[in-house]
Amino acid sequence: MTIQLQAKQVSMRFKDRVLFHIPSLTIGPNEAVYLKGDNGVGKTTLLKILAGLLKPTSGDVLPRHQSLFTGLLRGPGRKDVIYLHQSPYLFDGSVFQNVVYGIKHKNLDLHDKRAEVISALRLVGLETLADEHVSVLSGGEKQRVAMARAWVLKPSILLMDEPSASLDQESIERLVFMAQDLLEHGSSIVITSHQTNALTRLCRKQWWIKDCTLIESPLLQIIDKKHKDKENNYVASNSD
Ligand SMILES: Nc1ncnc2c1ncn2[C@@H]1O[C@H](COP(=O)(O)OP(=O)(O)OP(=O)(O)O)[C@@H](O)[C@H]1O
């Protein structure tokens, strides 16, 4: 299922400081957005508001066609919208347990759940570490586990906060492959990053937080043939 989120007159203030006021904002269905802006302008804050993890000072963010009343009943956190943290939280357990946790209530038998988790770990290149405890993983590997956990959930909207900050080129390309797969299945993604890279190149729209508001514009990507060939080779070598 894909959904569309709509924000109306959303303002965020910390004490006397107005971080931003956004009159109107829509995400989805099936969009890829690059969210940019200087340090401290409120990118993380906006993603948390969209995910329902933070309440704006004023305004509302609702799935399209959902009434405010239903929204109030739903409680904190927005089902089907996942916020991928800059430094993801993994619980005390193995890599496999961390990824399967997301689908523990899904109506799949154990065999199918295991297959889904192994596919996700293969995509992020961590299948050989499935039984390792997460405490032995590097920062980049933890980020990849968090991405695998998000991918198995097949969210309608995935909000990725600086996903590439601690990743090398190969890991970024693995994330690109997963993000592309979600997009092909109708999900939307929002990516924050201080540098353009293969992930931000997936985006066709830009949100720029500047002067305490958000400016939206289309993002025209210049297809770099050399880069495209490299991505295609990567996909070919990772498809069964
Ligand atoms: N709970 C809070 N109380 C007070 N100020 C806060 C709170 N949360 C965030 N801020 C402030 O709001 C501003 C925006 O923070 P945010 O993390 O959203 O910025 P950002 O654009 O993601 O920055 P960066 O690019 O550095 O990650 C910062 O100045 C931060 O200190």
CSV table of C-alpha atoms and ligand atoms in Angstrom, one decimal:
chain,number,residue,atom,x,y,z
A,1,MET,CA,0.0,0.0,0.0
A,2,THR,CA,1.2,3.5,-0.8
A,3,ILE,CA,0.1,6.6,1.0
A,4,GLN,CA,0.5,10.3,0.6
A,5,LEU,CA,1.4,12.6,3.5
A,6,GLN,CA,0.2,16.2,3.5
A,7,ALA,CA,1.5,18.8,5.8
A,8,LYS,CA,-0.4,22.1,6.3
A,9,GLN,CA,0.8,25.2,8.0
A,10,VAL,CA,3.5,23.3,9.9
A,11,SER,CA,5.7,25.4,12.2
A,12,MET,CA,8.4,24.4,14.6
A,13,ARG,CA,9.7,26.6,17.3
A,14,PHE,CA,12.2,25.8,20.1
A,15,LYS,CA,11.6,28.4,22.9
A,16,ASP,CA,11.8,31.8,21.1
A,17,ARG,CA,13.6,30.4,18.0
A,18,VAL,CA,11.4,29.8,15.0
A,19,LEU,CA,13.0,26.9,13.1
A,20,PHE,CA,10.7,26.9,10.1
A,21,HIS,CA,7.2,27.6,8.9
A,22,ILE,CA,6.0,25.4,6.0
A,23,PRO,CA,2.6,26.5,4.5
A,24,SER,CA,2.1,23.3,2.5
A,25,LEU,CA,4.0,20.1,1.7
A,26,THR,CA,3.1,16.8,0.2
A,27,ILE,CA,5.0,13.6,-0.2
A,28,GLY,CA,4.0,10.6,-2.2
A,29,PRO,CA,2.8,8.5,-3.7
A,30,ASN,CA,6.0,7.1,-5.3
A,31,GLU,CA,8.3,10.1,-5.1
A,32,ALA,CA,12.0,10.4,-4.3
A,33,VAL,CA,12.9,13.7,-2.6
A,34,TYR,CA,16.3,15.2,-1.8
A,35,LEU,CA,16.0,17.3,1.4
A,36,LYS,CA,18.9,19.7,1.7
A,37,GLY,CA,19.9,22.7,3.9
A,38,ASP,CA,22.7,23.9,6.1
A,39,ASN,CA,23.5,22.5,9.4
A,40,GLY,CA,20.8,23.2,12.0
A,41,VAL,CA,18.1,24.4,9.6
A,42,GLY,CA,15.8,21.6,10.8
A,43,LYS,CA,16.1,18.7,8.3
A,44,THR,CA,16.1,16.0,11.1
A,45,THR,CA,13.3,17.9,12.9
A,46,LEU,CA,11.1,17.9,9.7
A,47,LEU,CA,11.7,14.2,9.1
A,48,LYS,CA,10.7,13.4,12.6
A,49,ILE,CA,7.6,15.5,12.3
A,50,LEU,CA,6.7,13.7,9.0
A,51,ALA,CA,7.2,10.4,10.8
A,52,GLY,CA,4.9,11.4,13.6
A,53,LEU,CA,7.8,11.1,16.1
A,54,LEU,CA,7.7,14.8,16.9
A,55,LYS,CA,4.7,17.1,17.2
A,56,PRO,CA,5.0,20.4,15.4
A,57,THR,CA,4.4,23.6,17.4
A,58,SER,CA,1.5,24.2,15.1
A,59,GLY,CA,0.0,22.7,12.0
A,60,ASP,CA,-0.8,19.1,11.0
A,61,VAL,CA,0.7,16.3,9.0
A,62,LEU,CA,-1.9,13.7,7.9
A,63,PRO,CA,-2.2,10.9,5.4
A,64,ARG,CA,-4.3,12.3,2.6
A,65,HIS,CA,-8.0,11.8,3.2
A,66,GLN,CA,-7.4,10.9,6.8
A,67,SER,CA,-9.4,13.0,9.3
A,68,LEU,CA,-7.8,14.8,12.2
A,69,PHE,CA,-9.9,12.7,14.5
A,70,THR,CA,-8.5,9.4,13.1
A,71,GLY,CA,-5.0,10.9,13.3
A,72,LEU,CA,-5.5,11.7,17.0
A,73,LEU,CA,-6.6,8.1,17.7
A,74,ARG,CA,-3.6,6.6,16.0
A,75,GLY,CA,-1.1,7.6,18.7
A,76,PRO,CA,2.6,8.4,18.3
A,77,GLY,CA,4.6,7.1,15.3
A,78,ARG,CA,3.0,6.9,11.9
A,79,LYS,CA,2.3,3.4,10.7
A,80,ASP,CA,3.9,2.7,7.3
A,81,VAL,CA,6.2,5.7,7.5
A,82,ILE,CA,9.7,4.8,8.7
A,83,TYR,CA,12.4,7.2,9.9
A,84,LEU,CA,15.9,5.8,9.4
A,85,HIS,CA,18.0,7.5,12.1
A,86,GLN,CA,21.5,8.9,11.4
A,87,SER,CA,22.9,6.6,14.2
A,88,PRO,CA,20.4,3.8,14.1
A,89,TYR,CA,19.3,2.1,17.3
A,90,LEU,CA,19.9,-1.7,17.2
A,91,PHE,CA,18.8,-3.8,20.2
A,92,ASP,CA,20.9,-6.3,22.0
A,93,GLY,CA,20.8,-9.4,19.7
A,94,SER,CA,22.1,-10.8,16.5
A,95,VAL,CA,22.0,-9.2,13.1
A,96,PHE,CA,19.2,-11.6,12.1
A,97,GLN,CA,17.2,-10.9,15.2
A,98,ASN,CA,17.4,-7.2,14.6
A,99,VAL,CA,16.1,-7.5,11.0
A,100,VAL,CA,13.4,-10.1,11.7
A,101,TYR,CA,12.0,-8.1,14.5
A,102,GLY,CA,10.4,-5.7,12.1
A,103,ILE,CA,8.2,-8.5,10.6
A,104,LYS,CA,7.5,-10.6,13.6
A,105,HIS,CA,3.8,-9.8,13.4
A,106,LYS,CA,3.6,-10.1,9.7
A,107,ASN,CA,1.4,-12.9,8.5
A,108,LEU,CA,4.2,-15.1,7.1
A,109,ASP,CA,5.4,-18.5,8.2
A,110,LEU,CA,8.9,-18.8,9.8
A,111,HIS,CA,10.4,-20.1,6.6
A,112,ASP,CA,9.2,-17.1,4.6
A,113,LYS,CA,10.3,-14.7,7.3
A,114,ARG,CA,13.8,-16.2,7.3
A,115,ALA,CA,13.9,-16.0,3.5
A,116,GLU,CA,12.9,-12.4,3.5
A,117,VAL,CA,15.5,-11.5,6.1
A,118,ILE,CA,18.3,-13.4,4.3
A,119,SER,CA,17.3,-11.6,1.0
A,120,ALA,CA,17.6,-8.2,2.8
A,121,LEU,CA,21.0,-9.1,4.4
A,122,ARG,CA,22.2,-10.3,1.0
A,123,LEU,CA,21.2,-7.0,-0.5
A,124,VAL,CA,23.3,-5.1,2.1
A,125,GLY,CA,26.1,-7.6,1.9
A,126,LEU,CA,25.8,-8.9,5.5
A,127,GLU,CA,24.4,-12.4,5.0
A,128,THR,CA,27.6,-14.0,6.4
A,129,LEU,CA,27.2,-11.9,9.6
A,130,ALA,CA,23.5,-12.9,10.2
A,131,ASP,CA,24.4,-14.7,13.4
A,132,GLU,CA,26.8,-12.2,14.8
A,133,HIS,CA,25.9,-10.0,17.7
A,134,VAL,CA,25.4,-6.4,16.6
A,135,SER,CA,27.9,-5.1,19.1
A,136,VAL,CA,30.8,-6.4,16.9
A,137,LEU,CA,29.6,-4.5,13.8
A,138,SER,CA,31.2,-1.3,12.5
A,139,GLY,CA,29.2,1.9,12.2
A,140,GLY,CA,28.6,1.4,8.5
A,141,GLU,CA,27.5,-2.2,9.0
A,142,LYS,CA,25.0,-1.1,11.7
A,143,GLN,CA,23.6,1.5,9.2
A,144,ARG,CA,23.2,-1.4,6.6
A,145,VAL,CA,21.4,-3.6,9.2
A,146,ALA,CA,19.0,-0.7,9.9
A,147,MET,CA,18.4,-0.3,6.1
A,148,ALA,CA,17.7,-4.0,5.8
A,149,ARG,CA,15.3,-3.8,8.7
A,150,ALA,CA,13.5,-0.9,7.0
A,151,TRP,CA,13.4,-2.7,3.7
A,152,VAL,CA,11.7,-5.9,5.0
A,153,LEU,CA,8.9,-3.7,6.3
A,154,LYS,CA,8.2,-2.3,2.8
A,155,PRO,CA,7.2,1.1,4.1
A,156,SER,CA,5.1,3.4,2.0
A,157,ILE,CA,7.4,6.3,3.0
A,158,LEU,CA,11.0,5.9,4.0
A,159,LEU,CA,12.7,8.9,5.5
A,160,MET,CA,16.5,8.5,5.4
A,161,ASP,CA,18.4,10.9,7.6
A,162,GLU,CA,22.0,11.3,6.4
A,163,PRO,CA,22.1,7.6,5.4
A,164,SER,CA,25.4,7.8,3.6
A,165,ALA,CA,27.3,9.8,6.3
A,166,SER,CA,29.4,6.8,7.5
A,167,LEU,CA,29.3,4.6,4.4
A,168,ASP,CA,31.8,3.8,1.7
A,169,GLN,CA,31.0,3.8,-2.0
A,170,GLU,CA,30.0,0.1,-2.1
A,171,SER,CA,27.7,0.4,0.9
A,172,ILE,CA,26.1,3.5,-0.7
A,173,GLU,CA,25.5,1.5,-3.9
A,174,ARG,CA,23.8,-1.3,-1.9
A,175,LEU,CA,21.5,1.3,-0.3
A,176,VAL,CA,20.8,2.7,-3.7
A,177,PHE,CA,19.7,-0.8,-4.9
A,178,MET,CA,17.4,-1.2,-1.9
A,179,ALA,CA,15.9,2.3,-2.3
A,180,GLN,CA,15.4,1.7,-6.0
A,181,ASP,CA,13.6,-1.6,-5.1
A,182,LEU,CA,11.3,0.3,-2.7
A,183,LEU,CA,10.6,3.0,-5.4
A,184,GLU,CA,9.8,0.3,-8.0
A,185,HIS,CA,7.3,-1.2,-5.6
A,186,GLY,CA,5.5,2.2,-5.1
A,187,SER,CA,7.2,3.5,-1.9
A,188,SER,CA,8.4,7.1,-1.5
A,189,ILE,CA,11.7,8.1,-0.1
A,190,VAL,CA,13.2,11.3,1.3
A,191,ILE,CA,16.9,11.5,1.7
A,192,THR,CA,19.0,14.1,3.6
A,193,SER,CA,22.6,14.5,2.7
A,194,HIS,CA,25.2,17.2,2.7
A,195,GLN,CA,26.8,15.8,-0.4
A,196,THR,CA,25.2,14.6,-3.6
A,197,ASN,CA,25.9,11.0,-4.3
A,198,ALA,CA,24.4,7.9,-5.9
A,199,LEU,CA,21.5,8.0,-3.4
A,200,THR,CA,20.6,11.6,-3.9
A,201,ARG,CA,20.8,11.0,-7.7
A,202,LEU,CA,17.7,8.8,-7.4
A,203,CYS,CA,15.7,11.9,-6.4
A,204,ARG,CA,13.5,13.9,-8.9
A,205,LYS,CA,12.4,16.6,-6.5
A,206,GLN,CA,14.3,18.8,-4.0
A,207,TRP,CA,13.2,20.3,-0.7
A,208,TRP,CA,15.5,23.0,0.4
A,209,ILE,CA,15.1,24.4,3.9
A,210,LYS,CA,16.3,28.0,3.7
A,211,ASP,CA,15.3,31.3,5.4
A,212,CYS,CA,13.1,29.3,7.9
A,213,THR,CA,10.9,27.9,5.2
A,214,LEU,CA,10.9,25.1,2.6
A,215,ILE,CA,11.4,25.7,-1.1
A,216,GLU,CA,10.4,22.9,-3.4
A,217,SER,CA,11.7,22.4,-6.9
A,218,PRO,CA,12.2,19.7,-9.5
A,219,LEU,CA,15.6,18.1,-9.6
A,220,LEU,CA,17.0,17.6,-13.0
A,221,GLN,CA,19.5,14.9,-12.9
A,222,ILE,CA,22.3,14.8,-15.4
A,223,ILE,CA,22.8,11.2,-16.3
A,224,ASP,CA,26.5,10.5,-16.1
A,225,LYS,CA,26.9,7.5,-18.4
A,226,LYS,CA,30.0,6.1,-16.7
A,227,HIS,CA,28.2,6.2,-13.3
A,228,LYS,CA,25.0,4.6,-14.8
A,229,ASP,CA,27.1,1.8,-16.3
A,230,LYS,CA,28.7,1.2,-12.9
A,231,GLU,CA,25.2,1.0,-11.2
A,232,ASN,CA,23.9,-1.3,-13.9
A,233,ASN,CA,26.9,-3.6,-13.4
A,234,TYR,CA,26.3,-3.6,-9.7
A,235,VAL,CA,22.6,-4.5,-10.1
A,236,ALA,CA,23.4,-7.3,-12.6
A,237,SER,CA,26.1,-8.8,-10.4
A,238,ASN,CA,23.6,-8.9,-7.4
A,239,SER,CA,20.5,-10.3,-9.1
A,240,ASP,CA,20.0,-14.0,-8.9
B,1,LIG,N1,14.6,19.3,21.5
B,1,LIG,C1,15.2,20.4,21.1
B,1,LIG,N2,15.3,21.5,21.9
B,1,LIG,C2,15.9,22.7,21.5
B,1,LIG,N3,16.5,22.8,20.3
B,1,LIG,C3,16.4,21.8,19.4
B,1,LIG,C4,15.8,20.5,19.8
B,1,LIG,N4,15.9,19.7,18.7
B,1,LIG,C5,16.6,20.3,17.8
B,1,LIG,N5,16.9,21.6,18.2
B,1,LIG,C6,17.6,22.6,17.4
B,1,LIG,O1,16.9,22.8,16.2
B,1,LIG,C7,17.9,23.0,15.2
B,1,LIG,C8,17.7,22.1,14.0
B,1,LIG,O2,18.1,20.8,14.4
B,1,LIG,P1,18.1,19.6,13.3
B,1,LIG,O3,18.8,18.4,13.9
B,1,LIG,O4,16.7,19.4,12.8
B,1,LIG,O5,18.9,20.2,12.1
B,1,LIG,P2,19.5,19.6,10.8
B,1,LIG,O6,19.2,20.5,9.7
B,1,LIG,O7,19.1,18.2,10.7
B,1,LIG,O8,21.1,19.7,11.1
B,1,LIG,P3,22.4,18.9,10.6
B,1,LIG,O9,22.5,19.1,9.1
B,1,LIG,O10,23.5,19.4,11.3
B,1,LIG,O11,22.1,17.4,10.9
B,1,LIG,C9,19.3,22.9,15.8
B,1,LIG,O12,19.8,24.1,16.1
B,1,LIG,C10,19.0,22.1,17.1
B,1,LIG,O13,19.9,22.5,18.1
